[in-house]
GROMACS .gro file of C-alpha atoms in nm:
model
  474
    1UNK     CA    1   0.000   0.000   0.000
    2UNK     CA    2   0.096   0.361  -0.033
    3UNK     CA    3   0.282   0.530   0.246
    4UNK     CA    4   0.048   0.828   0.232
    5UNK     CA    5  -0.091   0.771   0.580
    6UNK     CA    6   0.211   0.601   0.737
    7UNK     CA    7   0.380   0.817   0.996
    8UNK     CA    8   0.057   0.890   1.178
    9UNK     CA    9   0.044   0.785   1.543
   10UNK     CA   10  -0.092   0.446   1.645
   11UNK     CA   11  -0.468   0.418   1.670
   12UNK     CA   12  -0.495   0.465   2.049
   13UNK     CA   13  -0.311   0.798   2.037
   14UNK     CA   14  -0.488   0.922   1.724
   15UNK     CA   15  -0.827   0.822   1.863
   16UNK     CA   16  -0.749   0.987   2.196
   17UNK     CA   17  -0.710   1.318   2.015
   18UNK     CA   18  -1.012   1.265   1.789
   19UNK     CA   19  -1.262   1.199   2.068
   20UNK     CA   20  -1.180   1.540   2.216
   21UNK     CA   21  -1.305   1.713   1.900
   22UNK     CA   22  -1.669   1.791   1.978
   23UNK     CA   23  -1.747   1.913   1.624
   24UNK     CA   24  -1.604   1.597   1.470
   25UNK     CA   25  -1.801   1.373   1.703
   26UNK     CA   26  -2.124   1.561   1.638
   27UNK     CA   27  -2.073   1.540   1.260
   28UNK     CA   28  -1.999   1.167   1.277
   29UNK     CA   29  -2.284   1.086   1.512
   30UNK     CA   30  -2.541   1.266   1.298
   31UNK     CA   31  -2.417   1.119   0.969
   32UNK     CA   32  -2.366   0.758   1.077
   33UNK     CA   33  -2.698   0.736   1.261
   34UNK     CA   34  -2.883   0.884   0.964
   35UNK     CA   35  -2.725   0.644   0.714
   36UNK     CA   36  -2.765   0.331   0.922
   37UNK     CA   37  -3.128   0.405   1.009
   38UNK     CA   38  -3.211   0.448   0.639
   39UNK     CA   39  -3.017   0.134   0.553
   40UNK     CA   40  -3.217  -0.071   0.802
   41UNK     CA   41  -3.540   0.036   0.635
   42UNK     CA   42  -3.410  -0.040   0.284
   43UNK     CA   43  -3.280  -0.384   0.382
   44UNK     CA   44  -3.605  -0.473   0.562
   45UNK     CA   45  -3.792  -0.434   0.233
   46UNK     CA   46  -3.633  -0.753   0.098
   47UNK     CA   47  -3.776  -1.074   0.239
   48UNK     CA   48  -3.480  -1.267   0.094
   49UNK     CA   49  -3.203  -1.043   0.231
   50UNK     CA   50  -3.044  -1.331   0.425
   51UNK     CA   51  -3.039  -1.545   0.111
   52UNK     CA   52  -2.885  -1.263  -0.095
   53UNK     CA   53  -2.620  -1.214   0.174
   54UNK     CA   54  -2.532  -1.582   0.167
   55UNK     CA   55  -2.528  -1.581  -0.214
   56UNK     CA   56  -2.288  -1.287  -0.216
   57UNK     CA   57  -2.060  -1.464   0.031
   58UNK     CA   58  -2.055  -1.785  -0.174
   59UNK     CA   59  -1.996  -1.605  -0.505
   60UNK     CA   60  -1.702  -1.416  -0.357
   61UNK     CA   61  -1.552  -1.725  -0.197
   62UNK     CA   62  -1.587  -1.926  -0.518
   63UNK     CA   63  -1.423  -1.646  -0.716
   64UNK     CA   64  -1.135  -1.613  -0.471
   65UNK     CA   65  -1.077  -1.989  -0.479
   66UNK     CA   66  -1.029  -1.972  -0.858
   67UNK     CA   67  -0.904  -1.615  -0.885
   68UNK     CA   68  -0.625  -1.694  -1.130
   69UNK     CA   69  -0.874  -1.854  -1.370
   70UNK     CA   70  -1.121  -1.564  -1.361
   71UNK     CA   71  -0.850  -1.298  -1.399
   72UNK     CA   72  -0.714  -1.466  -1.712
   73UNK     CA   73  -1.068  -1.495  -1.847
   74UNK     CA   74  -1.120  -1.126  -1.773
   75UNK     CA   75  -0.797  -1.026  -1.946
   76UNK     CA   76  -0.889  -1.222  -2.258
   77UNK     CA   77  -1.236  -1.067  -2.272
   78UNK     CA   78  -1.112  -0.710  -2.219
   79UNK     CA   79  -0.844  -0.755  -2.485
   80UNK     CA   80  -1.093  -0.902  -2.732
   81UNK     CA   81  -1.319  -0.600  -2.678
   82UNK     CA   82  -1.042  -0.353  -2.768
   83UNK     CA   83  -0.901  -0.276  -2.425
   84UNK     CA   84  -0.548  -0.319  -2.294
   85UNK     CA   85  -0.473  -0.498  -1.967
   86UNK     CA   86  -0.175  -0.420  -1.745
   87UNK     CA   87  -0.069  -0.610  -1.431
   88UNK     CA   88   0.069  -0.419  -1.133
   89UNK     CA   89   0.235  -0.608  -0.848
   90UNK     CA   90   0.245  -0.308  -0.616
   91UNK     CA   91   0.168   0.062  -0.580
   92UNK     CA   92   0.491   0.176  -0.742
   93UNK     CA   93   0.430  -0.029  -1.055
   94UNK     CA   94   0.067   0.084  -1.082
   95UNK     CA   95   0.164   0.450  -1.045
   96UNK     CA   96   0.436   0.413  -1.307
   97UNK     CA   97   0.196   0.253  -1.555
   98UNK     CA   98  -0.068   0.524  -1.508
   99UNK     CA   99   0.190   0.802  -1.537
  100UNK     CA  100   0.335   0.658  -1.857
  101UNK     CA  101  -0.011   0.621  -2.010
  102UNK     CA  102  -0.108   0.979  -1.928
  103UNK     CA  103   0.223   1.118  -2.057
  104UNK     CA  104   0.180   0.922  -2.381
  105UNK     CA  105  -0.134   1.126  -2.451
  106UNK     CA  106   0.054   1.453  -2.406
  107UNK     CA  107  -0.196   1.570  -2.144
  108UNK     CA  108  -0.109   1.728  -1.809
  109UNK     CA  109  -0.443   1.691  -1.630
  110UNK     CA  110  -0.693   1.414  -1.565
  111UNK     CA  111  -1.040   1.386  -1.414
  112UNK     CA  112  -1.107   1.109  -1.164
  113UNK     CA  113  -1.398   0.899  -1.052
  114UNK     CA  114  -1.402   0.823  -0.679
  115UNK     CA  115  -1.165   0.530  -0.634
  116UNK     CA  116  -1.034   0.362  -0.319
  117UNK     CA  117  -0.767   0.177  -0.518
  118UNK     CA  118  -0.608   0.498  -0.648
  119UNK     CA  119  -0.614   0.643  -0.297
  120UNK     CA  120  -0.454   0.323  -0.169
  121UNK     CA  121  -0.156   0.362  -0.402
  122UNK     CA  122  -0.126   0.739  -0.357
  123UNK     CA  123  -0.185   0.805  -0.727
  124UNK     CA  124  -0.279   1.172  -0.698
  125UNK     CA  125   0.040   1.255  -0.512
  126UNK     CA  126   0.249   1.058  -0.761
  127UNK     CA  127   0.090   1.231  -1.060
  128UNK     CA  128   0.141   1.571  -0.901
  129UNK     CA  129   0.511   1.495  -0.857
  130UNK     CA  130   0.521   1.412  -1.230
  131UNK     CA  131   0.358   1.741  -1.329
  132UNK     CA  132   0.010   1.601  -1.386
  133UNK     CA  133  -0.294   1.752  -1.213
  134UNK     CA  134  -0.557   1.500  -1.099
  135UNK     CA  135  -0.902   1.647  -1.029
  136UNK     CA  136  -1.143   1.459  -0.805
  137UNK     CA  137  -1.501   1.491  -0.932
  138UNK     CA  138  -1.701   1.314  -0.662
  139UNK     CA  139  -1.851   1.588  -0.443
  140UNK     CA  140  -1.711   1.452  -0.115
  141UNK     CA  141  -1.372   1.379  -0.271
  142UNK     CA  142  -1.370   1.731  -0.414
  143UNK     CA  143  -1.430   1.871  -0.065
  144UNK     CA  144  -1.142   1.663   0.071
  145UNK     CA  145  -0.910   1.766  -0.211
  146UNK     CA  146  -0.991   2.136  -0.193
  147UNK     CA  147  -0.946   2.130   0.185
  148UNK     CA  148  -0.601   1.964   0.167
  149UNK     CA  149  -0.762   1.694   0.378
  150UNK     CA  150  -0.778   1.314   0.389
  151UNK     CA  151  -1.087   1.096   0.336
  152UNK     CA  152  -1.239   0.962   0.656
  153UNK     CA  153  -1.513   0.730   0.527
  154UNK     CA  154  -1.534   0.478   0.245
  155UNK     CA  155  -1.865   0.602   0.105
  156UNK     CA  156  -1.870   0.964   0.228
  157UNK     CA  157  -1.505   1.077   0.243
  158UNK     CA  158  -1.600   1.419   0.385
  159UNK     CA  159  -1.834   1.283   0.653
  160UNK     CA  160  -1.630   1.467   0.917
  161UNK     CA  161  -1.720   1.806   0.764
  162UNK     CA  162  -2.042   1.999   0.822
  163UNK     CA  163  -2.210   2.239   0.578
  164UNK     CA  164  -2.047   2.549   0.725
  165UNK     CA  165  -1.701   2.401   0.692
  166UNK     CA  166  -1.770   2.297   0.332
  167UNK     CA  167  -1.892   2.647   0.243
  168UNK     CA  168  -1.571   2.797   0.384
  169UNK     CA  169  -1.355   2.549   0.191
  170UNK     CA  170  -1.535   2.631  -0.134
  171UNK     CA  171  -1.504   3.006  -0.077
  172UNK     CA  172  -1.135   2.992   0.009
  173UNK     CA  173  -1.000   2.717  -0.217
  174UNK     CA  174  -1.207   2.675  -0.532
  175UNK     CA  175  -1.041   2.959  -0.722
  176UNK     CA  176  -0.698   2.796  -0.685
  177UNK     CA  177  -0.824   2.480  -0.857
  178UNK     CA  178  -1.038   2.638  -1.129
  179UNK     CA  179  -1.369   2.822  -1.137
  180UNK     CA  180  -1.418   3.012  -0.809
  181UNK     CA  181  -1.717   2.974  -0.581
  182UNK     CA  182  -2.011   3.208  -0.652
  183UNK     CA  183  -2.022   3.534  -0.460
  184UNK     CA  184  -2.219   3.514  -0.139
  185UNK     CA  185  -2.220   3.132  -0.134
  186UNK     CA  186  -2.431   3.004   0.158
  187UNK     CA  187  -2.419   2.667   0.333
  188UNK     CA  188  -2.746   2.537   0.190
  189UNK     CA  189  -2.700   2.198   0.019
  190UNK     CA  190  -2.848   2.318  -0.310
  191UNK     CA  191  -2.606   2.612  -0.337
  192UNK     CA  192  -2.306   2.401  -0.240
  193UNK     CA  193  -2.399   2.137  -0.498
  194UNK     CA  194  -2.447   2.402  -0.768
  195UNK     CA  195  -2.108   2.556  -0.688
  196UNK     CA  196  -1.946   2.215  -0.726
  197UNK     CA  197  -2.135   2.147  -1.051
  198UNK     CA  198  -2.020   2.472  -1.209
  199UNK     CA  199  -1.664   2.418  -1.090
  200UNK     CA  200  -1.646   2.065  -1.228
  201UNK     CA  201  -1.834   2.114  -1.553
  202UNK     CA  202  -1.546   2.298  -1.720
  203UNK     CA  203  -1.310   2.018  -1.621
  204UNK     CA  204  -1.538   1.748  -1.764
  205UNK     CA  205  -1.560   1.930  -2.096
  206UNK     CA  206  -1.186   1.997  -2.116
  207UNK     CA  207  -1.027   1.674  -1.991
  208UNK     CA  208  -0.891   1.423  -2.242
  209UNK     CA  209  -0.799   1.156  -1.986
  210UNK     CA  210  -1.021   0.997  -1.722
  211UNK     CA  211  -0.913   0.774  -1.436
  212UNK     CA  212  -1.146   0.541  -1.248
  213UNK     CA  213  -1.165   0.234  -1.035
  214UNK     CA  214  -1.448  -0.017  -1.060
  215UNK     CA  215  -1.694  -0.170  -0.820
  216UNK     CA  216  -1.703  -0.495  -1.017
  217UNK     CA  217  -1.545  -0.662  -1.320
  218UNK     CA  218  -1.738  -0.935  -1.504
  219UNK     CA  219  -1.498  -1.205  -1.621
  220UNK     CA  220  -1.720  -1.362  -1.887
  221UNK     CA  221  -1.753  -1.041  -2.092
  222UNK     CA  222  -1.469  -0.816  -1.972
  223UNK     CA  223  -1.723  -0.559  -1.853
  224UNK     CA  224  -1.640  -0.306  -1.580
  225UNK     CA  225  -1.906  -0.157  -1.353
  226UNK     CA  226  -1.912   0.169  -1.159
  227UNK     CA  227  -2.209   0.257  -0.939
  228UNK     CA  228  -2.255   0.612  -0.808
  229UNK     CA  229  -2.514   0.870  -0.712
  230UNK     CA  230  -2.408   1.200  -0.865
  231UNK     CA  231  -2.342   1.145  -1.235
  232UNK     CA  232  -1.984   1.266  -1.217
  233UNK     CA  233  -1.867   0.911  -1.277
  234UNK     CA  234  -2.070   0.885  -1.595
  235UNK     CA  235  -1.907   1.207  -1.720
  236UNK     CA  236  -1.554   1.081  -1.646
  237UNK     CA  237  -1.620   0.743  -1.803
  238UNK     CA  238  -1.770   0.867  -2.130
  239UNK     CA  239  -1.630   1.211  -2.220
  240UNK     CA  240  -1.248   1.165  -2.216
  241UNK     CA  241  -1.064   1.019  -2.513
  242UNK     CA  242  -0.859   0.787  -2.289
  243UNK     CA  243  -0.992   0.596  -1.985
  244UNK     CA  244  -0.757   0.431  -1.734
  245UNK     CA  245  -0.910   0.207  -1.466
  246UNK     CA  246  -0.710   0.090  -1.164
  247UNK     CA  247  -0.889  -0.204  -1.000
  248UNK     CA  248  -0.798  -0.450  -0.726
  249UNK     CA  249  -0.782  -0.808  -0.847
  250UNK     CA  250  -1.048  -0.913  -0.594
  251UNK     CA  251  -1.318  -0.706  -0.770
  252UNK     CA  252  -1.382  -0.968  -1.038
  253UNK     CA  253  -1.705  -1.174  -1.047
  254UNK     CA  254  -1.757  -1.465  -1.284
  255UNK     CA  255  -2.083  -1.377  -1.464
  256UNK     CA  256  -2.354  -1.117  -1.515
  257UNK     CA  257  -2.586  -1.339  -1.314
  258UNK     CA  258  -2.347  -1.308  -1.018
  259UNK     CA  259  -2.337  -0.931  -1.064
  260UNK     CA  260  -2.715  -0.919  -1.021
  261UNK     CA  261  -2.681  -1.023  -0.655
  262UNK     CA  262  -2.444  -0.738  -0.572
  263UNK     CA  263  -2.649  -0.478  -0.758
  264UNK     CA  264  -2.922  -0.555  -0.504
  265UNK     CA  265  -2.711  -0.566  -0.188
  266UNK     CA  266  -2.457  -0.287  -0.248
  267UNK     CA  267  -2.691   0.013  -0.290
  268UNK     CA  268  -2.912  -0.087   0.003
  269UNK     CA  269  -2.612  -0.142   0.231
  270UNK     CA  270  -2.427   0.173   0.128
  271UNK     CA  271  -2.668   0.454   0.037
  272UNK     CA  272  -2.995   0.288   0.149
  273UNK     CA  273  -3.124   0.307  -0.209
  274UNK     CA  274  -3.306   0.032  -0.395
  275UNK     CA  275  -3.066   0.087  -0.683
  276UNK     CA  276  -2.792   0.332  -0.761
  277UNK     CA  277  -2.898   0.638  -0.964
  278UNK     CA  278  -2.608   0.575  -1.202
  279UNK     CA  279  -2.486   0.225  -1.291
  280UNK     CA  280  -2.227   0.260  -1.566
  281UNK     CA  281  -2.096  -0.043  -1.752
  282UNK     CA  282  -1.845  -0.057  -2.035
  283UNK     CA  283  -1.674  -0.332  -2.228
  284UNK     CA  284  -1.352  -0.235  -2.405
  285UNK     CA  285  -1.398   0.038  -2.666
  286UNK     CA  286  -1.665   0.113  -2.925
  287UNK     CA  287  -1.616   0.329  -3.234
  288UNK     CA  288  -1.795   0.661  -3.195
  289UNK     CA  289  -1.910   0.593  -2.839
  290UNK     CA  290  -1.705   0.668  -2.530
  291UNK     CA  291  -1.325   0.672  -2.500
  292UNK     CA  292  -1.108   0.575  -2.795
  293UNK     CA  293  -0.860   0.394  -2.570
  294UNK     CA  294  -0.925   0.190  -2.256
  295UNK     CA  295  -0.658   0.060  -2.018
  296UNK     CA  296  -0.728  -0.172  -1.725
  297UNK     CA  297  -0.463  -0.196  -1.454
  298UNK     CA  298  -0.513  -0.503  -1.234
  299UNK     CA  299  -0.369  -0.422  -0.892
  300UNK     CA  300  -0.230  -0.677  -0.649
  301UNK     CA  301  -0.048  -0.466  -0.389
  302UNK     CA  302  -0.064  -0.726  -0.114
  303UNK     CA  303  -0.387  -0.898  -0.212
  304UNK     CA  304  -0.215  -1.225  -0.301
  305UNK     CA  305  -0.071  -1.236   0.050
  306UNK     CA  306  -0.418  -1.180   0.195
  307UNK     CA  307  -0.554  -1.458  -0.025
  308UNK     CA  308  -0.297  -1.698   0.120
  309UNK     CA  309  -0.436  -1.651   0.473
  310UNK     CA  310  -0.727  -1.891   0.522
  311UNK     CA  311  -0.885  -1.675   0.794
  312UNK     CA  312  -0.792  -1.329   0.671
  313UNK     CA  313  -0.884  -1.382   0.305
  314UNK     CA  314  -1.253  -1.320   0.375
  315UNK     CA  315  -1.164  -0.949   0.389
  316UNK     CA  316  -1.130  -0.969   0.010
  317UNK     CA  317  -1.504  -1.030  -0.015
  318UNK     CA  318  -1.558  -0.663   0.075
  319UNK     CA  319  -1.768  -0.466  -0.175
  320UNK     CA  320  -1.688  -0.130  -0.006
  321UNK     CA  321  -2.042  -0.057   0.109
  322UNK     CA  322  -1.921   0.101   0.439
  323UNK     CA  323  -2.213  -0.041   0.641
  324UNK     CA  324  -1.967  -0.166   0.903
  325UNK     CA  325  -1.839   0.188   0.963
  326UNK     CA  326  -2.186   0.326   1.023
  327UNK     CA  327  -2.266   0.081   1.303
  328UNK     CA  328  -1.925   0.074   1.468
  329UNK     CA  329  -1.916   0.246   1.809
  330UNK     CA  330  -1.539   0.294   1.779
  331UNK     CA  331  -1.554   0.458   1.434
  332UNK     CA  332  -1.844   0.680   1.541
  333UNK     CA  333  -1.633   0.829   1.817
  334UNK     CA  334  -1.285   0.828   1.666
  335UNK     CA  335  -1.357   0.899   1.299
  336UNK     CA  336  -1.171   0.770   0.997
  337UNK     CA  337  -0.843   0.960   1.021
  338UNK     CA  338  -0.745   0.777   1.340
  339UNK     CA  339  -0.705   0.453   1.141
  340UNK     CA  340  -0.409   0.591   0.946
  341UNK     CA  341  -0.531   0.439   0.620
  342UNK     CA  342  -0.763   0.507   0.329
  343UNK     CA  343  -0.962   0.210   0.461
  344UNK     CA  344  -1.106   0.319   0.796
  345UNK     CA  345  -1.346   0.151   1.034
  346UNK     CA  346  -1.383  -0.221   1.101
  347UNK     CA  347  -1.300  -0.331   0.747
  348UNK     CA  348  -0.991  -0.111   0.751
  349UNK     CA  349  -0.885  -0.262   1.082
  350UNK     CA  350  -0.858  -0.604   0.912
  351UNK     CA  351  -0.773  -0.510   0.554
  352UNK     CA  352  -0.496  -0.255   0.607
  353UNK     CA  353  -0.277  -0.472   0.836
  354UNK     CA  354  -0.299  -0.753   0.584
  355UNK     CA  355  -0.219  -0.540   0.280
  356UNK     CA  356   0.047  -0.331   0.450
  357UNK     CA  357   0.181  -0.569   0.716
  358UNK     CA  358   0.205  -0.503   1.088
  359UNK     CA  359   0.562  -0.378   1.116
  360UNK     CA  360   0.465  -0.014   1.175
  361UNK     CA  361   0.316   0.101   1.502
  362UNK     CA  362  -0.006   0.223   1.340
  363UNK     CA  363  -0.065  -0.102   1.148
  364UNK     CA  364   0.006  -0.319   1.452
  365UNK     CA  365  -0.249  -0.119   1.651
  366UNK     CA  366  -0.538  -0.153   1.406
  367UNK     CA  367  -0.654  -0.507   1.502
  368UNK     CA  368  -0.712  -0.367   1.850
  369UNK     CA  369  -0.928  -0.077   1.724
  370UNK     CA  370  -1.248  -0.261   1.804
  371UNK     CA  371  -1.471  -0.361   2.093
  372UNK     CA  372  -1.549  -0.693   1.919
  373UNK     CA  373  -1.920  -0.620   1.959
  374UNK     CA  374  -2.000  -0.793   1.629
  375UNK     CA  375  -2.227  -0.523   1.484
  376UNK     CA  376  -2.002  -0.505   1.177
  377UNK     CA  377  -2.057  -0.874   1.100
  378UNK     CA  378  -2.433  -0.841   1.142
  379UNK     CA  379  -2.462  -0.571   0.872
  380UNK     CA  380  -2.199  -0.696   0.625
  381UNK     CA  381  -2.376  -0.788   0.297
  382UNK     CA  382  -2.114  -1.055   0.221
  383UNK     CA  383  -2.092  -1.191   0.577
  384UNK     CA  384  -1.730  -1.104   0.654
  385UNK     CA  385  -1.668  -1.217   1.012
  386UNK     CA  386  -1.465  -0.911   1.104
  387UNK     CA  387  -1.437  -0.999   1.477
  388UNK     CA  388  -1.290  -1.339   1.385
  389UNK     CA  389  -1.026  -1.178   1.163
  390UNK     CA  390  -0.950  -0.913   1.427
  391UNK     CA  391  -0.873  -1.182   1.685
  392UNK     CA  392  -0.669  -1.372   1.426
  393UNK     CA  393  -0.461  -1.061   1.351
  394UNK     CA  394  -0.419  -0.980   1.720
  395UNK     CA  395  -0.263  -1.322   1.760
  396UNK     CA  396  -0.020  -1.246   1.478
  397UNK     CA  397   0.074  -0.910   1.628
  398UNK     CA  398   0.130  -1.072   1.967
  399UNK     CA  399   0.351  -1.339   1.811
  400UNK     CA  400   0.582  -1.081   1.658
  401UNK     CA  401   0.662  -0.954   2.007
  402UNK     CA  402   0.717  -0.610   2.151
  403UNK     CA  403   0.751  -0.496   2.511
  404UNK     CA  404   0.382  -0.507   2.594
  405UNK     CA  405   0.332  -0.852   2.446
  406UNK     CA  406   0.641  -0.992   2.620
  407UNK     CA  407   0.508  -0.867   2.954
  408UNK     CA  408   0.167  -1.013   2.876
  409UNK     CA  409   0.319  -1.353   2.797
  410UNK     CA  410   0.522  -1.344   3.118
  411UNK     CA  411   0.210  -1.257   3.320
  412UNK     CA  412   0.008  -1.537   3.160
  413UNK     CA  413   0.291  -1.784   3.223
  414UNK     CA  414   0.312  -1.679   3.589
  415UNK     CA  415  -0.066  -1.704   3.628
  416UNK     CA  416  -0.066  -2.050   3.472
  417UNK     CA  417   0.194  -2.171   3.721
  418UNK     CA  418   0.006  -2.017   4.014
  419UNK     CA  419  -0.326  -2.174   3.912
  420UNK     CA  420  -0.154  -2.513   3.890
  421UNK     CA  421  -0.032  -2.484   4.251
  422UNK     CA  422  -0.333  -2.440   4.486
  423UNK     CA  423  -0.123  -2.394   4.800
  424UNK     CA  424   0.074  -2.109   4.648
  425UNK     CA  425  -0.247  -1.957   4.508
  426UNK     CA  426  -0.412  -1.963   4.853
  427UNK     CA  427  -0.110  -1.801   5.013
  428UNK     CA  428  -0.105  -1.533   4.746
  429UNK     CA  429  -0.475  -1.459   4.792
  430UNK     CA  430  -0.433  -1.418   5.168
  431UNK     CA  431  -0.133  -1.192   5.124
  432UNK     CA  432  -0.321  -0.978   4.868
  433UNK     CA  433  -0.622  -0.942   5.101
  434UNK     CA  434  -0.410  -0.844   5.401
  435UNK     CA  435  -0.222  -0.576   5.203
  436UNK     CA  436  -0.523  -0.448   5.010
  437UNK     CA  437  -0.509  -0.098   5.162
  438UNK     CA  438  -0.165  -0.054   5.010
  439UNK     CA  439  -0.272  -0.147   4.656
  440UNK     CA  440  -0.269   0.133   4.392
  441UNK     CA  441  -0.591   0.227   4.214
  442UNK     CA  442  -0.404   0.240   3.882
  443UNK     CA  443  -0.149   0.000   3.740
  444UNK     CA  444   0.197   0.135   3.654
  445UNK     CA  445   0.349   0.120   3.309
  446UNK     CA  446   0.226   0.253   2.971
  447UNK     CA  447   0.064  -0.074   2.863
  448UNK     CA  448  -0.131  -0.121   3.185
  449UNK     CA  449  -0.233   0.244   3.199
  450UNK     CA  450  -0.431   0.200   2.877
  451UNK     CA  451  -0.663  -0.025   3.076
  452UNK     CA  452  -0.673   0.161   3.407
  453UNK     CA  453  -0.655   0.530   3.317
  454UNK     CA  454  -1.034   0.531   3.270
  455UNK     CA  455  -1.126   0.265   3.529
  456UNK     CA  456  -1.021   0.175   3.882
  457UNK     CA  457  -0.886  -0.164   3.978
  458UNK     CA  458  -1.150  -0.367   4.164
  459UNK     CA  459  -1.111  -0.362   4.540
  460UNK     CA  460  -1.006  -0.691   4.697
  461UNK     CA  461  -1.232  -0.844   4.967
  462UNK     CA  462  -1.132  -0.857   5.330
  463UNK     CA  463  -1.064  -1.231   5.299
  464UNK     CA  464  -1.036  -1.475   5.008
  465UNK     CA  465  -1.353  -1.660   4.905
  466UNK     CA  466  -1.202  -1.998   4.996
  467UNK     CA  467  -1.147  -1.881   5.356
  468UNK     CA  468  -1.499  -1.736   5.375
  469UNK     CA  469  -1.644  -2.061   5.242
  470UNK     CA  470  -1.453  -2.270   5.495
  471UNK     CA  471  -1.600  -2.060   5.777
  472UNK     CA  472  -1.958  -2.035   5.653
  473UNK     CA  473  -2.037  -2.349   5.455
  474UNK     CA  474  -2.173  -2.545   5.757
   0.00000   0.00000   0.00000
């Protein structure tokens, strides 16, 4: 993965700062509760939701089990339809391929459809370093870009901003990127949307190169699919002369019949809509219709390593609906930036450490960024057991060591010995009870303080239970 977010503090420290931001918490609480309440209503309309969820899970698992077969089939179909397929092992290779393709056109600017994959590899930053301006056209991504900010939600990247903040960003920053905001711009949604439309329209009409991701790729026909709500994606996919799509290898599905399942579950889980307002599909190139050249970059960037993990591979089922974020009590309070990745929330807590590894402090902390309440699993439309993967990754982090984990292992080893020796345990209990007035209310050490800085240690009884029982059982 890209190093864009690496260097941020570990999740506990980042979250500690985030929860002190009252505006951020209010914005997140309002947005996540609104989305999840609407989603619940939309899902309840389908009597066969459980069956669709199971179907989505099985389709994804089948595809992942034969991923090499379906990717080759996809490549052959895209090539036969007039497209060109490129394979990228990592972020650096993907960025190089995109840069070379853009430079070959002679253009110095591109328009972009919202894409998690291009954020993952840090494409915008790479293109900027190469003298190429990349303009985000999704409204929320535009807000993030204009504000020199980072996305904090998979579906709504600017969820941490309220209307007043967006108005100020538009007023102060739009002129630097193109058409300025209208005079006297207010914070009403209609005016903000119109300001964005006017700003972006000139870019749509001028750009010769478009860059996208894809929600799905259909192996049998080589068709790519983008679903969205604003129409900006349709503009980017049809108006430019050259279209470059960067897509993770896990986004492939075998057939159009399989796609039908996800076109029911994705919109209801993400935007609480029965169907997306815009579902764009394209297969290669067509004379006189759409781009003249189409390039598909199939991105690995750690996905093969995830696939090799029998427990962790279920994260690759993810269809990026963001339902898990909207029900997560940790995300609601900490926000997306605390996760140090373009993939925030519960899915980010299991996907990022697998794609990026757990050698950095922030990545090693992510499997612990959860209460394990299970709400994320309950709402996932492809039944990813996120709590199971979190525990699995915690075990891996513990195995790689570190001061806190070494102390934990030593404590568990000592407790195991003590529990195996009843006489020593009884003596220890009596000693602890007799010295209870001397016990601290907080444990020393940075690792222990994370547990006790917000809670007191339980007070020990006057005498151990075994002594009380011996006195009172008759």
